């Protein structure tokens, strides 16, 4: 009986959320984005130096203080343990490595388990995609008996890239109460402050520790490490790329609200919706902006701008209106002025490209594939094509 009642409540609750949602473009209200290139002291930012020395640090701190919470950098020790290596993986075309990355602080430790494949028949260290994986370790089967389009390792290897990934739960379980069992055990003081580390920050932190390892692996080109994430993982990928300058391209797929989508646009998921179900993803201060987006000192185009002068990619699915593909495209368009400071291409079309038509510029890319919320081999083909284009245009 209780179960039936609970189920009814869940259904009613979901219906109420559906009804409350705006999916009608004509009902999108006008909004004004915060100034990207103006400092808090109201000075115009016109040079790379002013951006890098003043405005960029200001914006980074605003995201930390108001949305995701801090990403602490200090720890006592980091150890890498090669748990398994198979040089004959995938019928001999790749090498598998399973690496335990153990980080300790104040006598507590956390282990991020990295699974990776790098191609064998290459002369140079390879660029690598690092997936912040919210779909579980089963999508990254090291034996390759089970293949999953979410992490299409064979296709990535065939394209000449490495692929790595870790299960987000190693850094922080994706659960309202259990999320504290992971990175947050290393930094318990974060739980007491209003701008303390939320789960997306913990996942971004985990990705940075994986990068600590990848930088040392001789098979990997340390200047070509890309983060990839789907949906909640996409939000973490962008946040990681915003802070960790070792990320050369931050790739997000269907990242939506508090990812690539403009929060002030009332279309699809809102801050209120996301905080209702996933308050633990963010810092406590984010609650101030429920039904109050206009007061946010930043919007998500500024998160993309923080990734400049490195690459940023925004993948979408046309049926995933909850994640507001158009709001994600507008975010890229509005981030362009920072790319312009670096003299890069800033001529993205004003209108979102048609379904299945990708747009690549030297440092920015976008696609909106047909179909539903998911990360598929089609999405990966676009990430690979964008990376090919990026490394060709920005050869070092
Ligand atoms: C929910 C959430 C989204 C998130 C998605 C996912 O739908 O509201 O913000 O992106 O889950 O991670 O799949």
mmCIF file of C-alpha atoms and ligand atoms in Angstrom:
data_model
loop_
_atom_site.group_PDB
_atom_site.id
_atom_site.type_symbol
_atom_site.label_atom_id
_atom_site.label_comp_id
_atom_site.label_asym_id
_atom_site.label_seq_id
_atom_site.Cartn_x
_atom_site.Cartn_y
_atom_site.Cartn_z
ATOM 1 C CA UNK A 1 0.000 0.000 0.000
ATOM 2 C CA UNK A 2 2.725 2.447 0.998
ATOM 3 C CA UNK A 3 4.544 1.472 -2.193
ATOM 4 C CA UNK A 4 1.494 2.247 -4.330
ATOM 5 C CA UNK A 5 1.051 5.587 -2.588
ATOM 6 C CA UNK A 6 4.726 6.417 -3.096
ATOM 7 C CA UNK A 7 4.449 5.533 -6.777
ATOM 8 C CA UNK A 8 1.372 7.691 -7.194
ATOM 9 C CA UNK A 9 3.174 10.589 -5.513
ATOM 10 C CA UNK A 10 6.143 10.172 -7.844
ATOM 11 C CA UNK A 11 3.884 10.101 -10.912
ATOM 12 C CA UNK A 12 1.931 13.189 -9.790
ATOM 13 C CA UNK A 13 5.154 14.955 -9.004
ATOM 14 C CA UNK A 14 6.614 14.161 -12.447
ATOM 15 C CA UNK A 15 3.416 15.266 -14.184
ATOM 16 C CA UNK A 16 3.445 18.505 -12.248
ATOM 17 C CA UNK A 17 7.064 19.090 -13.318
ATOM 18 C CA UNK A 18 6.178 18.334 -16.942
ATOM 19 C CA UNK A 19 3.251 20.745 -16.919
ATOM 20 C CA UNK A 20 5.254 23.474 -15.279
ATOM 21 C CA UNK A 21 7.990 23.264 -17.888
ATOM 22 C CA UNK A 22 8.209 25.685 -20.760
ATOM 23 C CA UNK A 23 8.935 24.051 -24.097
ATOM 24 C CA UNK A 24 7.404 26.809 -26.167
ATOM 25 C CA UNK A 25 9.903 29.132 -27.860
ATOM 26 C CA UNK A 26 7.294 31.885 -28.096
ATOM 27 C CA UNK A 27 7.014 31.892 -24.294
ATOM 28 C CA UNK A 28 10.703 32.499 -23.696
ATOM 29 C CA UNK A 29 10.931 35.788 -21.839
ATOM 30 C CA UNK A 30 13.578 38.394 -22.642
ATOM 31 C CA UNK A 31 16.631 38.256 -20.388
ATOM 32 C CA UNK A 32 19.831 40.199 -19.963
ATOM 33 C CA UNK A 33 23.103 38.351 -19.519
ATOM 34 C CA UNK A 34 25.760 39.640 -17.132
ATOM 35 C CA UNK A 35 28.614 41.488 -18.825
ATOM 36 C CA UNK A 36 31.315 39.057 -19.881
ATOM 37 C CA UNK A 37 33.994 41.611 -20.651
ATOM 38 C CA UNK A 38 33.510 44.069 -17.828
ATOM 39 C CA UNK A 39 35.210 43.707 -14.454
ATOM 40 C CA UNK A 40 33.424 43.915 -11.131
ATOM 41 C CA UNK A 41 34.963 47.392 -10.866
ATOM 42 C CA UNK A 42 33.079 48.173 -14.111
ATOM 43 C CA UNK A 43 36.200 48.444 -16.267
ATOM 44 C CA UNK A 44 35.953 47.254 -19.856
ATOM 45 C CA UNK A 45 38.164 44.279 -20.684
ATOM 46 C CA UNK A 46 39.837 44.681 -24.049
ATOM 47 C CA UNK A 47 43.087 42.736 -23.839
ATOM 48 C CA UNK A 48 44.129 39.140 -23.181
ATOM 49 C CA UNK A 49 46.098 40.376 -20.189
ATOM 50 C CA UNK A 50 43.081 42.069 -18.582
ATOM 51 C CA UNK A 51 41.028 38.954 -19.235
ATOM 52 C CA UNK A 52 43.571 36.556 -17.796
ATOM 53 C CA UNK A 53 44.679 38.688 -14.848
ATOM 54 C CA UNK A 54 41.396 40.238 -13.761
ATOM 55 C CA UNK A 55 38.158 39.094 -15.354
ATOM 56 C CA UNK A 56 38.848 35.389 -15.748
ATOM 57 C CA UNK A 57 39.785 34.891 -12.055
ATOM 58 C CA UNK A 58 36.727 36.930 -11.038
ATOM 59 C CA UNK A 59 34.382 34.766 -13.083
ATOM 60 C CA UNK A 60 35.994 31.527 -11.931
ATOM 61 C CA UNK A 61 35.457 32.567 -8.337
ATOM 62 C CA UNK A 62 31.849 33.557 -9.017
ATOM 63 C CA UNK A 63 31.129 30.061 -10.384
ATOM 64 C CA UNK A 64 32.861 28.540 -7.391
ATOM 65 C CA UNK A 65 31.068 30.712 -4.832
ATOM 66 C CA UNK A 66 27.602 30.648 -6.358
ATOM 67 C CA UNK A 67 27.160 27.410 -8.299
ATOM 68 C CA UNK A 68 29.560 24.476 -8.031
ATOM 69 C CA UNK A 69 31.524 25.185 -4.861
ATOM 70 C CA UNK A 70 35.261 24.980 -4.406
ATOM 71 C CA UNK A 71 37.621 22.463 -5.940
ATOM 72 C CA UNK A 72 40.430 22.201 -3.369
ATOM 73 C CA UNK A 73 43.873 21.741 -4.844
ATOM 74 C CA UNK A 74 45.845 20.578 -1.814
ATOM 75 C CA UNK A 75 46.431 16.977 -0.787
ATOM 76 C CA UNK A 76 49.243 15.085 0.949
ATOM 77 C CA UNK A 77 50.037 12.382 -1.547
ATOM 78 C CA UNK A 78 49.039 10.880 -4.877
ATOM 79 C CA UNK A 79 49.994 7.338 -5.924
ATOM 80 C CA UNK A 80 49.523 5.592 -9.239
ATOM 81 C CA UNK A 81 49.269 1.817 -9.293
ATOM 82 C CA UNK A 82 49.252 -0.024 -12.597
ATOM 83 C CA UNK A 83 46.855 -2.813 -11.678
ATOM 84 C CA UNK A 84 46.643 -4.418 -15.068
ATOM 85 C CA UNK A 85 48.294 -4.006 -18.427
ATOM 86 C CA UNK A 86 47.500 -5.930 -21.605
ATOM 87 C CA UNK A 87 49.481 -5.023 -24.695
ATOM 88 C CA UNK A 88 47.423 -7.353 -26.844
ATOM 89 C CA UNK A 89 43.999 -5.892 -26.147
ATOM 90 C CA UNK A 90 41.389 -5.564 -28.927
ATOM 91 C CA UNK A 91 43.040 -8.272 -30.970
ATOM 92 C CA UNK A 92 46.440 -6.581 -30.671
ATOM 93 C CA UNK A 93 45.490 -3.104 -31.833
ATOM 94 C CA UNK A 94 45.508 -1.492 -28.394
ATOM 95 C CA UNK A 95 47.060 -1.582 -24.961
ATOM 96 C CA UNK A 96 44.788 -1.732 -21.946
ATOM 97 C CA UNK A 97 45.828 -0.202 -18.668
ATOM 98 C CA UNK A 98 43.925 -0.220 -15.425
ATOM 99 C CA UNK A 99 45.358 2.293 -13.002
ATOM 100 C CA UNK A 100 44.443 2.956 -9.377
ATOM 101 C CA UNK A 101 44.937 6.626 -8.515
ATOM 102 C CA UNK A 102 45.020 6.982 -4.754
ATOM 103 C CA UNK A 103 44.988 10.429 -3.217
ATOM 104 C CA UNK A 104 45.388 11.001 0.496
ATOM 105 C CA UNK A 105 44.887 13.929 2.809
ATOM 106 C CA UNK A 106 44.655 14.050 6.588
ATOM 107 C CA UNK A 107 45.008 10.261 6.804
ATOM 108 C CA UNK A 108 41.989 9.649 4.587
ATOM 109 C CA UNK A 109 42.285 8.392 1.057
ATOM 110 C CA UNK A 110 40.224 7.957 -2.060
ATOM 111 C CA UNK A 111 40.972 5.800 -5.120
ATOM 112 C CA UNK A 112 39.903 6.705 -8.636
ATOM 113 C CA UNK A 113 40.049 3.634 -10.897
ATOM 114 C CA UNK A 114 41.031 4.559 -14.408
ATOM 115 C CA UNK A 115 40.428 2.265 -17.383
ATOM 116 C CA UNK A 116 42.263 3.211 -20.549
ATOM 117 C CA UNK A 117 43.137 2.001 -24.010
ATOM 118 C CA UNK A 118 45.793 3.491 -26.258
ATOM 119 C CA UNK A 119 46.429 2.457 -29.863
ATOM 120 C CA UNK A 120 49.491 0.271 -30.516
ATOM 121 C CA UNK A 121 50.430 1.071 -34.069
ATOM 122 C CA UNK A 122 51.427 4.684 -33.526
ATOM 123 C CA UNK A 123 54.814 6.378 -33.509
ATOM 124 C CA UNK A 124 54.012 9.290 -31.232
ATOM 125 C CA UNK A 125 52.188 9.718 -27.910
ATOM 126 C CA UNK A 126 48.476 10.040 -28.600
ATOM 127 C CA UNK A 127 45.764 12.567 -27.762
ATOM 128 C CA UNK A 128 43.271 11.044 -25.343
ATOM 129 C CA UNK A 129 39.616 11.421 -24.399
ATOM 130 C CA UNK A 130 38.996 11.175 -20.651
ATOM 131 C CA UNK A 131 35.383 10.330 -19.846
ATOM 132 C CA UNK A 132 33.843 11.474 -16.566
ATOM 133 C CA UNK A 133 31.521 8.494 -16.616
ATOM 134 C CA UNK A 134 28.110 8.665 -14.947
ATOM 135 C CA UNK A 135 26.842 5.431 -16.558
ATOM 136 C CA UNK A 136 28.866 3.017 -14.458
ATOM 137 C CA UNK A 137 31.936 0.887 -14.957
ATOM 138 C CA UNK A 138 29.934 -1.627 -17.013
ATOM 139 C CA UNK A 139 30.012 0.798 -19.962
ATOM 140 C CA UNK A 140 33.827 0.575 -19.959
ATOM 141 C CA UNK A 141 34.346 -3.176 -20.048
ATOM 142 C CA UNK A 142 38.102 -3.782 -19.992
ATOM 143 C CA UNK A 143 37.689 -7.230 -21.585
ATOM 144 C CA UNK A 144 35.696 -5.730 -24.490
ATOM 145 C CA UNK A 145 33.289 -8.646 -24.329
ATOM 146 C CA UNK A 146 30.574 -6.110 -23.666
ATOM 147 C CA UNK A 147 30.615 -3.089 -25.941
ATOM 148 C CA UNK A 148 28.658 0.079 -25.244
ATOM 149 C CA UNK A 149 28.125 3.008 -27.604
ATOM 150 C CA UNK A 150 28.487 5.342 -24.634
ATOM 151 C CA UNK A 151 32.217 4.556 -24.526
ATOM 152 C CA UNK A 152 32.995 3.224 -28.018
ATOM 153 C CA UNK A 153 36.629 2.346 -27.366
ATOM 154 C CA UNK A 154 37.236 0.445 -30.647
ATOM 155 C CA UNK A 155 36.074 3.369 -32.797
ATOM 156 C CA UNK A 156 38.197 5.821 -30.819
ATOM 157 C CA UNK A 157 41.285 3.600 -31.111
ATOM 158 C CA UNK A 158 40.694 3.203 -34.869
ATOM 159 C CA UNK A 159 40.670 6.997 -35.152
ATOM 160 C CA UNK A 160 44.157 7.102 -33.584
ATOM 161 C CA UNK A 161 43.110 8.394 -30.167
ATOM 162 C CA UNK A 162 43.352 6.987 -26.686
ATOM 163 C CA UNK A 163 40.269 6.651 -24.491
ATOM 164 C CA UNK A 164 40.135 6.627 -20.715
ATOM 165 C CA UNK A 165 37.420 6.878 -18.129
ATOM 166 C CA UNK A 166 36.491 6.574 -14.505
ATOM 167 C CA UNK A 167 33.220 5.916 -12.763
ATOM 168 C CA UNK A 168 32.073 9.115 -11.062
ATOM 169 C CA UNK A 169 31.125 7.170 -7.968
ATOM 170 C CA UNK A 170 34.816 6.658 -7.205
ATOM 171 C CA UNK A 171 35.000 10.414 -6.612
ATOM 172 C CA UNK A 172 31.519 10.920 -5.153
ATOM 173 C CA UNK A 173 28.497 8.606 -5.245
ATOM 174 C CA UNK A 174 25.607 10.181 -7.133
ATOM 175 C CA UNK A 175 23.233 10.043 -4.216
ATOM 176 C CA UNK A 176 21.640 12.593 -1.900
ATOM 177 C CA UNK A 177 23.150 11.135 1.251
ATOM 178 C CA UNK A 178 26.046 8.900 0.159
ATOM 179 C CA UNK A 179 27.752 11.667 -1.870
ATOM 180 C CA UNK A 180 29.914 12.511 1.128
ATOM 181 C CA UNK A 181 31.653 9.117 0.869
ATOM 182 C CA UNK A 182 34.511 9.935 -1.457
ATOM 183 C CA UNK A 183 36.516 13.068 -2.161
ATOM 184 C CA UNK A 184 34.520 14.929 0.485
ATOM 185 C CA UNK A 185 35.985 12.669 3.161
ATOM 186 C CA UNK A 186 39.335 14.209 2.305
ATOM 187 C CA UNK A 187 37.909 17.703 2.630
ATOM 188 C CA UNK A 188 35.191 17.485 5.355
ATOM 189 C CA UNK A 189 35.488 21.212 6.043
ATOM 190 C CA UNK A 190 33.895 21.770 2.623
ATOM 191 C CA UNK A 191 30.578 20.485 3.967
ATOM 192 C CA UNK A 192 30.369 23.316 6.460
ATOM 193 C CA UNK A 193 30.630 26.259 4.101
ATOM 194 C CA UNK A 194 28.105 27.764 1.716
ATOM 195 C CA UNK A 195 30.542 27.673 -1.174
ATOM 196 C CA UNK A 196 31.784 24.186 -0.322
ATOM 197 C CA UNK A 197 32.489 21.488 -2.895
ATOM 198 C CA UNK A 198 29.385 19.936 -4.461
ATOM 199 C CA UNK A 199 29.376 16.635 -6.328
ATOM 200 C CA UNK A 200 30.088 18.207 -9.735
ATOM 201 C CA UNK A 201 33.193 19.779 -8.206
ATOM 202 C CA UNK A 202 34.149 16.399 -6.732
ATOM 203 C CA UNK A 203 33.865 14.782 -10.179
ATOM 204 C CA UNK A 204 35.868 17.611 -11.757
ATOM 205 C CA UNK A 205 38.473 17.093 -9.020
ATOM 206 C CA UNK A 206 38.537 13.377 -9.893
ATOM 207 C CA UNK A 207 39.131 14.201 -13.558
ATOM 208 C CA UNK A 208 42.036 16.448 -12.600
ATOM 209 C CA UNK A 209 43.608 13.600 -10.611
ATOM 210 C CA UNK A 210 43.177 11.331 -13.639
ATOM 211 C CA UNK A 211 44.973 14.018 -15.649
ATOM 212 C CA UNK A 212 47.756 13.988 -13.021
ATOM 213 C CA UNK A 213 48.255 10.357 -14.041
ATOM 214 C CA UNK A 214 47.752 10.795 -17.804
ATOM 215 C CA UNK A 215 50.381 13.548 -17.890
ATOM 216 C CA UNK A 216 52.924 11.006 -16.681
ATOM 217 C CA UNK A 217 51.968 8.177 -19.023
ATOM 218 C CA UNK A 218 54.462 8.128 -21.905
ATOM 219 C CA UNK A 219 51.866 6.776 -24.338
ATOM 220 C CA UNK A 220 49.784 9.949 -23.892
ATOM 221 C CA UNK A 221 50.427 13.365 -25.372
ATOM 222 C CA UNK A 222 50.019 15.477 -22.220
ATOM 223 C CA UNK A 223 49.189 18.549 -24.300
ATOM 224 C CA UNK A 224 46.233 16.789 -25.880
ATOM 225 C CA UNK A 225 44.060 15.612 -23.021
ATOM 226 C CA UNK A 226 40.324 16.151 -23.595
ATOM 227 C CA UNK A 227 37.558 15.696 -21.050
ATOM 228 C CA UNK A 228 34.211 14.244 -22.136
ATOM 229 C CA UNK A 229 31.006 13.958 -20.174
ATOM 230 C CA UNK A 230 27.360 13.271 -20.818
ATOM 231 C CA UNK A 231 24.635 15.226 -19.111
ATOM 232 C CA UNK A 232 25.643 15.529 -15.426
ATOM 233 C CA UNK A 233 29.071 14.273 -16.534
ATOM 234 C CA UNK A 234 29.033 16.999 -19.226
ATOM 235 C CA UNK A 235 28.470 19.660 -16.594
ATOM 236 C CA UNK A 236 31.510 18.303 -14.717
ATOM 237 C CA UNK A 237 33.561 18.169 -17.941
ATOM 238 C CA UNK A 238 32.954 21.870 -18.610
ATOM 239 C CA UNK A 239 33.631 22.808 -15.000
ATOM 240 C CA UNK A 240 36.851 20.795 -15.040
ATOM 241 C CA UNK A 241 37.910 22.418 -18.327
ATOM 242 C CA UNK A 242 37.123 25.860 -16.925
ATOM 243 C CA UNK A 243 39.582 25.411 -14.105
ATOM 244 C CA UNK A 244 42.183 22.925 -15.202
ATOM 245 C CA UNK A 245 44.226 24.429 -18.003
ATOM 246 C CA UNK A 246 45.654 21.029 -18.895
ATOM 247 C CA UNK A 247 42.328 20.185 -20.535
ATOM 248 C CA UNK A 248 42.854 21.085 -24.192
ATOM 249 C CA UNK A 249 39.243 20.537 -25.276
ATOM 250 C CA UNK A 250 36.321 20.265 -22.859
ATOM 251 C CA UNK A 251 33.515 18.261 -24.433
ATOM 252 C CA UNK A 252 29.984 18.208 -23.086
ATOM 253 C CA UNK A 253 27.086 16.173 -24.389
ATOM 254 C CA UNK A 254 23.482 17.056 -23.503
ATOM 255 C CA UNK A 255 24.810 18.946 -20.481
ATOM 256 C CA UNK A 256 21.767 21.238 -20.191
ATOM 257 C CA UNK A 257 20.922 23.207 -17.083
ATOM 258 C CA UNK A 258 23.996 24.270 -15.079
ATOM 259 C CA UNK A 259 26.056 22.851 -17.929
ATOM 260 C CA UNK A 260 26.183 24.629 -21.281
ATOM 261 C CA UNK A 261 22.609 25.987 -21.299
ATOM 262 C CA UNK A 262 21.847 29.612 -20.456
ATOM 263 C CA UNK A 263 20.103 29.557 -17.059
ATOM 264 C CA UNK A 264 18.231 32.805 -17.624
ATOM 265 C CA UNK A 265 16.391 31.293 -20.601
ATOM 266 C CA UNK A 266 13.137 29.875 -19.283
ATOM 267 C CA UNK A 267 13.092 26.769 -21.463
ATOM 268 C CA UNK A 268 13.377 23.186 -20.255
ATOM 269 C CA UNK A 269 15.027 22.483 -16.918
ATOM 270 C CA UNK A 270 15.458 25.371 -14.495
ATOM 271 C CA UNK A 271 17.662 25.973 -11.452
ATOM 272 C CA UNK A 272 14.630 25.231 -9.300
ATOM 273 C CA UNK A 273 14.132 21.846 -11.001
ATOM 274 C CA UNK A 274 17.739 20.795 -10.749
ATOM 275 C CA UNK A 275 18.036 21.779 -7.100
ATOM 276 C CA UNK A 276 14.828 19.989 -6.213
ATOM 277 C CA UNK A 277 16.286 16.636 -7.250
ATOM 278 C CA UNK A 278 20.051 17.152 -7.118
ATOM 279 C CA UNK A 279 20.868 19.747 -4.427
ATOM 280 C CA UNK A 280 24.065 17.858 -3.541
ATOM 281 C CA UNK A 281 25.564 18.491 -7.003
ATOM 282 C CA UNK A 282 26.061 22.161 -6.114
ATOM 283 C CA UNK A 283 27.141 24.442 -3.292
ATOM 284 C CA UNK A 284 24.520 25.743 -0.880
ATOM 285 C CA UNK A 285 24.685 29.285 -2.259
ATOM 286 C CA UNK A 286 23.085 28.140 -5.517
ATOM 287 C CA UNK A 287 19.700 27.990 -3.754
ATOM 288 C CA UNK A 288 19.539 31.787 -3.707
ATOM 289 C CA UNK A 289 18.884 31.728 -7.436
ATOM 290 C CA UNK A 290 15.789 29.556 -7.478
ATOM 291 C CA UNK A 291 13.210 31.590 -9.445
ATOM 292 C CA UNK A 292 15.783 34.337 -9.217
ATOM 293 C CA UNK A 293 18.132 33.679 -12.148
ATOM 294 C CA UNK A 294 18.515 37.382 -12.915
ATOM 295 C CA UNK A 295 20.430 37.845 -9.682
ATOM 296 C CA UNK A 296 23.113 35.328 -10.682
ATOM 297 C CA UNK A 297 26.346 37.252 -11.265
ATOM 298 C CA UNK A 298 27.228 34.803 -14.059
ATOM 299 C CA UNK A 299 25.461 32.708 -16.679
ATOM 300 C CA UNK A 300 26.640 29.545 -18.389
ATOM 301 C CA UNK A 301 28.138 31.266 -21.476
ATOM 302 C CA UNK A 302 30.756 32.546 -19.031
ATOM 303 C CA UNK A 303 31.634 28.975 -18.071
ATOM 304 C CA UNK A 304 32.369 28.242 -21.733
ATOM 305 C CA UNK A 305 34.373 31.474 -22.008
ATOM 306 C CA UNK A 306 36.577 30.356 -19.089
ATOM 307 C CA UNK A 307 37.774 27.469 -21.276
ATOM 308 C CA UNK A 308 39.324 29.883 -23.815
ATOM 309 C CA UNK A 309 41.862 29.895 -25.363
ATOM 310 C CA UNK A 310 41.390 26.124 -25.364
ATOM 311 C CA UNK A 311 38.668 24.244 -27.246
ATOM 312 C CA UNK A 312 35.070 23.725 -26.206
ATOM 313 C CA UNK A 313 32.520 21.372 -27.734
ATOM 314 C CA UNK A 314 28.788 21.236 -27.095
ATOM 315 C CA UNK A 315 26.858 18.159 -28.266
ATOM 316 C CA UNK A 316 23.068 17.901 -28.141
ATOM 317 C CA UNK A 317 20.132 15.678 -28.978
ATOM 318 C CA UNK A 318 17.155 17.280 -30.701
ATOM 319 C CA UNK A 319 14.533 15.471 -28.614
ATOM 320 C CA UNK A 320 16.280 16.396 -25.383
ATOM 321 C CA UNK A 321 14.406 19.649 -24.866
ATOM 322 C CA UNK A 322 14.844 19.348 -21.083
ATOM 323 C CA UNK A 323 18.513 20.192 -21.785
ATOM 324 C CA UNK A 324 17.582 23.117 -24.083
ATOM 325 C CA UNK A 325 19.817 22.611 -27.161
ATOM 326 C CA UNK A 326 19.088 26.142 -28.357
ATOM 327 C CA UNK A 327 20.060 27.609 -24.977
ATOM 328 C CA UNK A 328 23.326 25.673 -25.233
ATOM 329 C CA UNK A 329 23.999 27.015 -28.710
ATOM 330 C CA UNK A 330 23.314 30.603 -27.616
ATOM 331 C CA UNK A 331 25.749 30.074 -24.793
ATOM 332 C CA UNK A 332 28.519 29.258 -27.270
ATOM 333 C CA UNK A 333 27.620 32.265 -29.392
ATOM 334 C CA UNK A 334 27.724 34.536 -26.331
ATOM 335 C CA UNK A 335 31.093 33.128 -25.198
ATOM 336 C CA UNK A 336 32.722 34.169 -28.491
ATOM 337 C CA UNK A 337 33.951 37.647 -27.443
ATOM 338 C CA UNK A 338 36.581 36.002 -25.227
ATOM 339 C CA UNK A 339 37.754 33.812 -28.113
ATOM 340 C CA UNK A 340 37.841 37.043 -30.130
ATOM 341 C CA UNK A 341 40.340 38.550 -27.681
ATOM 342 C CA UNK A 342 42.699 35.730 -28.670
ATOM 343 C CA UNK A 343 42.098 36.439 -32.345
ATOM 344 C CA UNK A 344 40.251 33.179 -32.972
ATOM 345 C CA UNK A 345 37.264 32.583 -35.260
ATOM 346 C CA UNK A 346 34.102 34.127 -33.823
ATOM 347 C CA UNK A 347 31.642 33.837 -36.650
ATOM 348 C CA UNK A 348 29.249 31.184 -35.413
ATOM 349 C CA UNK A 349 25.908 31.628 -37.216
ATOM 350 C CA UNK A 350 23.389 33.520 -35.074
ATOM 351 C CA UNK A 351 20.808 30.750 -35.534
ATOM 352 C CA UNK A 352 21.267 27.235 -34.198
ATOM 353 C CA UNK A 353 22.280 24.882 -37.035
ATOM 354 C CA UNK A 354 19.734 22.368 -38.335
ATOM 355 C CA UNK A 355 19.454 18.906 -36.793
ATOM 356 C CA UNK A 356 22.432 16.684 -37.741
ATOM 357 C CA UNK A 357 24.335 19.661 -39.170
ATOM 358 C CA UNK A 358 27.421 20.333 -37.135
ATOM 359 C CA UNK A 359 29.243 23.648 -36.902
ATOM 360 C CA UNK A 360 32.970 23.710 -36.249
ATOM 361 C CA UNK A 361 35.058 26.795 -35.734
ATOM 362 C CA UNK A 362 38.757 26.773 -34.802
ATOM 363 C CA UNK A 363 38.006 26.530 -31.050
ATOM 364 C CA UNK A 364 34.286 25.913 -30.768
ATOM 365 C CA UNK A 365 32.029 23.162 -32.014
ATOM 366 C CA UNK A 366 28.366 22.222 -31.800
ATOM 367 C CA UNK A 367 25.962 19.613 -33.050
ATOM 368 C CA UNK A 368 22.359 18.714 -32.406
ATOM 369 C CA UNK A 369 21.775 15.144 -33.472
ATOM 370 C CA UNK A 370 18.357 13.633 -34.042
ATOM 371 C CA UNK A 371 17.081 11.474 -31.215
ATOM 372 C CA UNK A 372 17.005 11.260 -27.484
ATOM 373 C CA UNK A 373 19.099 12.098 -24.433
ATOM 374 C CA UNK A 374 22.142 9.810 -24.648
ATOM 375 C CA UNK A 375 25.774 9.734 -25.740
ATOM 376 C CA UNK A 376 26.069 7.631 -28.869
ATOM 377 C CA UNK A 377 28.675 6.622 -31.481
ATOM 378 C CA UNK A 378 27.271 9.443 -33.655
ATOM 379 C CA UNK A 379 28.149 11.968 -30.937
ATOM 380 C CA UNK A 380 31.611 10.427 -30.671
ATOM 381 C CA UNK A 381 32.144 10.739 -34.427
ATOM 382 C CA UNK A 382 31.586 14.487 -34.043
ATOM 383 C CA UNK A 383 33.963 14.735 -31.048
ATOM 384 C CA UNK A 384 36.647 12.920 -33.045
ATOM 385 C CA UNK A 385 36.087 15.081 -36.142
ATOM 386 C CA UNK A 386 36.276 18.205 -33.995
ATOM 387 C CA UNK A 387 39.483 17.012 -32.325
ATOM 388 C CA UNK A 388 41.000 16.205 -35.760
ATOM 389 C CA UNK A 389 40.104 19.688 -36.937
ATOM 390 C CA UNK A 390 41.371 21.316 -33.732
ATOM 391 C CA UNK A 391 44.739 19.584 -33.715
ATOM 392 C CA UNK A 392 45.217 20.260 -37.399
ATOM 393 C CA UNK A 393 44.441 23.962 -37.024
ATOM 394 C CA UNK A 394 46.340 24.381 -33.772
ATOM 395 C CA UNK A 395 49.379 22.257 -34.494
ATOM 396 C CA UNK A 396 52.174 22.630 -31.981
HETATM 397 C C1 LIG B 1 18.414 14.852 -14.934
HETATM 398 C C2 LIG B 1 18.845 16.260 -14.574
HETATM 399 C C3 LIG B 1 19.728 16.869 -15.661
HETATM 400 C C4 LIG B 1 20.871 15.931 -15.952
HETATM 401 C C5 LIG B 1 20.350 14.559 -16.302
HETATM 402 C C6 LIG B 1 21.429 13.487 -16.532
HETATM 403 O O1 LIG B 1 17.535 14.889 -16.021
HETATM 404 O O2 LIG B 1 17.694 17.034 -14.354
HETATM 405 O O3 LIG B 1 20.214 18.135 -15.270
HETATM 406 O O4 LIG B 1 21.681 16.470 -16.957
HETATM 407 O O5 LIG B 1 19.543 14.076 -15.258
HETATM 408 O O6 LIG B 1 22.505 13.580 -15.975
HETATM 409 O O7 LIG B 1 21.136 12.525 -17.259
#
